[in-house]
Short mmCIF file of C-alpha atoms in Angstrom, two decimals:
data_model
loop_
_atom_site.label_atom_id
_atom_site.label_comp_id
_atom_site.label_asym_id
_atom_site.label_seq_id
_atom_site.Cartn_x
_atom_site.Cartn_y
_atom_site.Cartn_z
CA UNK L 1 6.51 -89.63 99.39
CA UNK L 2 8.91 -88.76 102.22
CA UNK L 3 7.96 -91.92 104.10
CA UNK L 4 8.45 -94.15 101.05
CA UNK L 5 11.85 -92.68 100.20
CA UNK L 6 13.02 -92.84 103.81
CA UNK L 7 12.06 -96.49 104.19
CA UNK L 8 13.68 -97.34 100.87
CA UNK L 9 16.96 -95.70 101.90
CA UNK L 10 16.88 -97.12 105.42
CA UNK L 11 15.85 -100.61 104.37
CA UNK L 12 13.22 -100.90 107.07
CA UNK L 13 9.93 -99.39 108.17
CA UNK L 14 9.84 -96.12 110.07
CA UNK L 15 8.73 -95.97 113.69
CA UNK L 16 6.70 -93.23 115.34
CA UNK L 17 9.77 -91.98 117.24
CA UNK L 18 11.65 -91.33 113.99
CA UNK L 19 9.73 -88.05 113.76
CA UNK L 20 8.42 -85.31 116.01
CA UNK L 21 5.07 -85.29 117.75
CA UNK L 22 2.39 -83.11 116.22
CA UNK L 23 2.15 -81.13 119.47
CA UNK L 24 5.79 -80.04 119.18
CA UNK L 25 5.28 -78.80 115.64
CA UNK L 26 2.13 -76.95 116.66
CA UNK L 27 4.01 -75.26 119.52
CA UNK L 28 6.70 -74.18 117.06
CA UNK L 29 4.07 -72.74 114.72
CA UNK L 30 2.57 -70.80 117.64
CA UNK L 31 5.99 -69.39 118.48
CA UNK L 32 6.64 -68.47 114.85
CA UNK L 33 3.23 -66.89 114.49
CA UNK L 34 2.24 -68.87 111.40
CA UNK L 35 2.04 -72.41 110.04
CA UNK L 36 5.13 -73.89 108.44
CA UNK L 37 4.70 -75.27 104.90
CA UNK L 38 2.77 -78.54 104.88
CA UNK L 39 5.54 -80.53 103.19
CA UNK L 40 8.12 -79.32 105.74
CA UNK L 41 5.75 -80.26 108.55
CA UNK L 42 5.40 -83.74 107.04
CA UNK L 43 9.21 -83.98 106.86
CA UNK L 44 9.61 -83.25 110.57
CA UNK L 45 6.71 -85.46 111.60
CA UNK L 46 8.04 -88.40 109.56
CA UNK L 47 11.86 -88.34 109.88
CA UNK L 48 12.71 -85.28 111.97
CA UNK L 49 14.61 -87.34 114.58
CA UNK L 50 16.45 -89.56 112.09
CA UNK L 51 20.11 -88.52 112.04
CA UNK L 52 20.78 -90.14 108.67
CA UNK L 53 18.56 -87.57 106.99
CA UNK L 54 18.81 -84.66 109.40
CA UNK L 55 22.51 -84.23 110.09
CA UNK L 56 24.79 -86.71 108.32
CA UNK L 57 26.13 -83.98 105.98
CA UNK L 58 24.16 -80.76 105.89
CA UNK L 59 22.21 -79.89 109.04
CA UNK L 60 18.45 -79.52 109.15
CA UNK L 61 17.43 -77.27 112.01
CA UNK L 62 15.37 -78.77 114.79
CA UNK L 63 11.81 -77.44 114.71
CA UNK L 64 12.39 -75.28 117.77
CA UNK L 65 15.42 -73.71 116.07
CA UNK L 66 13.63 -72.57 112.91
CA UNK L 67 13.98 -68.84 112.43
CA UNK L 68 13.05 -65.98 110.11
CA UNK L 69 15.62 -64.00 108.14
CA UNK L 70 14.77 -61.43 105.48
CA UNK L 71 11.28 -62.83 105.01
CA UNK L 72 12.54 -66.42 104.75
CA UNK L 73 11.87 -69.31 107.10
CA UNK L 74 15.32 -70.89 107.46
CA UNK L 75 15.32 -74.67 107.93
CA UNK L 76 18.72 -75.94 106.71
CA UNK L 77 22.33 -74.89 107.22
CA UNK L 78 25.45 -76.03 105.41
CA UNK L 79 27.90 -78.08 107.47
CA UNK L 80 30.39 -75.20 107.68
CA UNK L 81 27.72 -72.60 108.51
CA UNK L 82 28.29 -70.76 105.24
CA UNK L 83 25.10 -71.49 103.26
CA UNK L 84 21.52 -71.46 104.48
CA UNK L 85 18.29 -72.56 102.85
CA UNK L 86 14.81 -71.23 103.47
CA UNK L 87 11.39 -70.62 101.98
CA UNK L 88 9.52 -67.39 101.42
CA UNK L 89 7.05 -66.78 104.24
CA UNK L 90 4.94 -64.20 102.41
CA UNK L 91 3.03 -66.42 99.97
CA UNK L 92 2.18 -69.11 102.58
CA UNK L 93 2.15 -71.89 99.99
CA UNK L 94 2.14 -75.53 101.06
CA UNK L 95 4.99 -76.32 98.65
CA UNK L 96 7.00 -73.14 98.00
CA UNK L 97 10.26 -72.60 96.14
CA UNK L 98 13.51 -72.98 98.08
CA UNK L 99 16.00 -70.13 98.39
CA UNK L 100 19.68 -70.13 99.36
CA UNK L 101 21.84 -67.46 100.94
CA UNK L 102 25.45 -67.22 102.02
CA UNK L 103 26.53 -65.39 105.15
CA UNK L 104 23.59 -64.40 107.32
CA UNK L 105 25.27 -61.08 108.18
CA UNK L 106 24.79 -59.83 104.63
CA UNK L 107 22.44 -62.39 103.09
CA UNK L 108 21.60 -62.18 99.40
CA UNK L 109 18.88 -64.74 98.77
CA UNK L 110 18.47 -66.39 95.38
CA UNK L 111 16.07 -69.08 94.19
CA UNK L 112 17.28 -72.66 93.91
CA UNK L 113 14.54 -73.06 91.26
CA UNK L 114 13.22 -76.17 92.94
CA UNK L 115 10.06 -76.78 94.96
CA UNK L 116 10.40 -77.64 98.63
CA UNK L 117 9.02 -81.18 98.15
CA UNK L 118 11.59 -81.95 95.45
CA UNK L 119 14.36 -80.27 97.44
CA UNK L 120 13.67 -82.36 100.55
CA UNK L 121 13.62 -85.56 98.53
CA UNK L 122 16.90 -84.57 96.85
CA UNK L 123 18.49 -83.86 100.21
CA UNK L 124 17.42 -87.24 101.60
CA UNK L 125 19.38 -88.96 98.86
CA UNK L 126 22.19 -86.44 99.18
CA UNK L 127 22.55 -86.94 102.92
CA UNK L 128 23.02 -90.67 102.34
CA UNK L 129 25.46 -90.09 99.48
CA UNK L 130 27.67 -87.54 101.21
CA UNK L 131 28.23 -89.14 104.58
CA UNK L 132 25.12 -90.95 105.74
CA UNK L 133 26.03 -94.25 104.13
CA UNK L 134 29.12 -95.71 105.76
CA UNK L 135 30.90 -97.14 102.71
CA UNK L 136 32.04 -95.03 99.78
CA UNK L 137 34.37 -95.09 96.84
CA UNK L 138 34.99 -93.66 93.39
CA UNK L 139 35.98 -94.32 89.82
CA UNK L 140 38.84 -91.90 89.31
CA UNK L 141 39.61 -92.34 85.63
CA UNK L 142 36.21 -92.14 83.96
CA UNK L 143 35.90 -89.43 81.31
CA UNK L 144 32.96 -87.92 79.50
CA UNK L 145 33.25 -90.28 76.52
CA UNK L 146 32.80 -93.29 78.81
CA UNK L 147 29.93 -91.87 80.88
CA UNK L 148 26.99 -92.53 78.47
CA UNK L 149 27.88 -96.21 78.16
CA UNK L 150 28.27 -96.48 81.93
CA UNK L 151 24.86 -94.85 82.50
CA UNK L 152 23.26 -97.17 79.96
CA UNK L 153 24.77 -100.14 81.76
CA UNK L 154 23.46 -99.18 85.19
CA UNK L 155 20.01 -98.11 84.01
CA UNK L 156 19.49 -101.43 82.25
CA UNK L 157 20.27 -103.05 85.60
CA UNK L 158 17.48 -101.34 87.56
CA UNK L 159 19.34 -98.20 88.66
CA UNK L 160 16.98 -95.22 88.83
CA UNK L 161 17.91 -91.57 88.46
CA UNK L 162 16.59 -89.93 91.63
CA UNK L 163 18.38 -86.55 91.59
CA UNK L 164 19.13 -84.25 88.66
CA UNK L 165 19.49 -80.68 89.85
CA UNK L 166 22.11 -77.95 89.81
CA UNK L 167 24.84 -80.14 88.25
CA UNK L 168 24.28 -82.93 90.79
CA UNK L 169 23.21 -86.39 89.54
CA UNK L 170 22.33 -89.37 91.76
CA UNK L 171 21.24 -92.90 90.79
CA UNK L 172 19.86 -95.38 93.33
CA UNK L 173 19.45 -99.14 93.55
CA UNK L 174 18.69 -101.04 96.77
CA UNK L 175 20.50 -98.74 99.23
CA UNK L 176 23.39 -98.17 96.85
CA UNK L 177 24.03 -94.79 95.25
CA UNK L 178 26.10 -93.67 92.27
CA UNK L 179 26.56 -89.92 92.01
CA UNK L 180 28.58 -87.31 90.19
CA UNK L 181 28.73 -83.67 89.22
CA UNK L 182 28.46 -82.12 85.79
CA UNK L 183 29.78 -78.87 84.37
CA UNK L 184 27.58 -76.13 82.95
CA UNK L 185 27.48 -77.96 79.61
CA UNK L 186 26.09 -81.11 81.22
CA UNK L 187 29.36 -83.00 80.80
CA UNK L 188 31.06 -84.92 83.60
CA UNK L 189 32.94 -82.48 85.79
CA UNK L 190 36.70 -82.73 85.52
CA UNK L 191 37.04 -81.68 89.17
CA UNK L 192 35.44 -84.77 90.72
CA UNK L 193 35.35 -88.53 90.12
CA UNK L 194 32.21 -90.65 89.89
CA UNK L 195 31.26 -91.62 93.44
CA UNK L 196 29.50 -94.58 95.02
CA UNK L 197 27.99 -94.77 98.50
CA UNK L 198 26.44 -97.84 100.09
CA UNK L 199 24.81 -98.69 103.39
CA UNK L 200 26.62 -102.02 103.78
CA UNK L 201 30.10 -103.38 103.16
CA UNK L 202 28.57 -106.12 101.04
CA UNK L 203 26.94 -103.49 98.89
CA UNK L 204 30.24 -101.73 98.32
CA UNK L 205 32.04 -104.96 97.48
CA UNK L 206 29.35 -105.49 94.86
CA UNK L 207 30.12 -102.03 93.46
CA UNK L 208 33.81 -102.90 93.32
CA UNK L 209 33.17 -106.13 91.49
CA UNK L 210 30.53 -104.88 89.06
CA UNK L 211 31.80 -101.42 88.19
CA UNK L 212 35.37 -101.05 89.47
CA UNK L 213 34.78 -98.55 92.25
CA UNK L 214 37.75 -98.08 94.59
CA UNK L 215 37.84 -96.95 98.21
CA UNK L 216 38.09 -93.18 98.54
CA UNK L 217 41.68 -91.97 98.87
#
């Protein structure tokens, strides 16, 4: 699934040098003293050297930089080095739950309530949305009453919901993303507009014309 999503978001086929060699991952596992989860291994082997997914917003650690902390294998750090994400190393599952902690000096880990496979897929879309795609804009004046009609419009035009987790919603269509945040009641957050991110200028001009997105202030 990682390969299919990556190629969809990139708009072209992956090459062998977009990921790490198996030997490098095996050396890392030897250093760590145990195998890393199968889905995380697939992630590194498939797109581990692709900046769009690895470092355009949050930062995935390079395989050689993976480390243990409080029984967690840490693989992702927030762009301001405040939050960290890891998986429990005790159960040795191929697809474990993801945990988050803030401040490694006094980490208090809590479950993100999402499996690693789903988390990695979510982050691939999120990396493109929040910096990986070059062109971005927003609708600043949409309110909750208008949102259902807007969602109906885009979904009837082949937009697919690809992320729905922790108040973060992303729709995708041909390397164009529409995304927004909700409040705890599931309503459109009053703190943020509805965003659009596209790989190409032509794609963003299409978003302007079809939906009224404006360049980010």
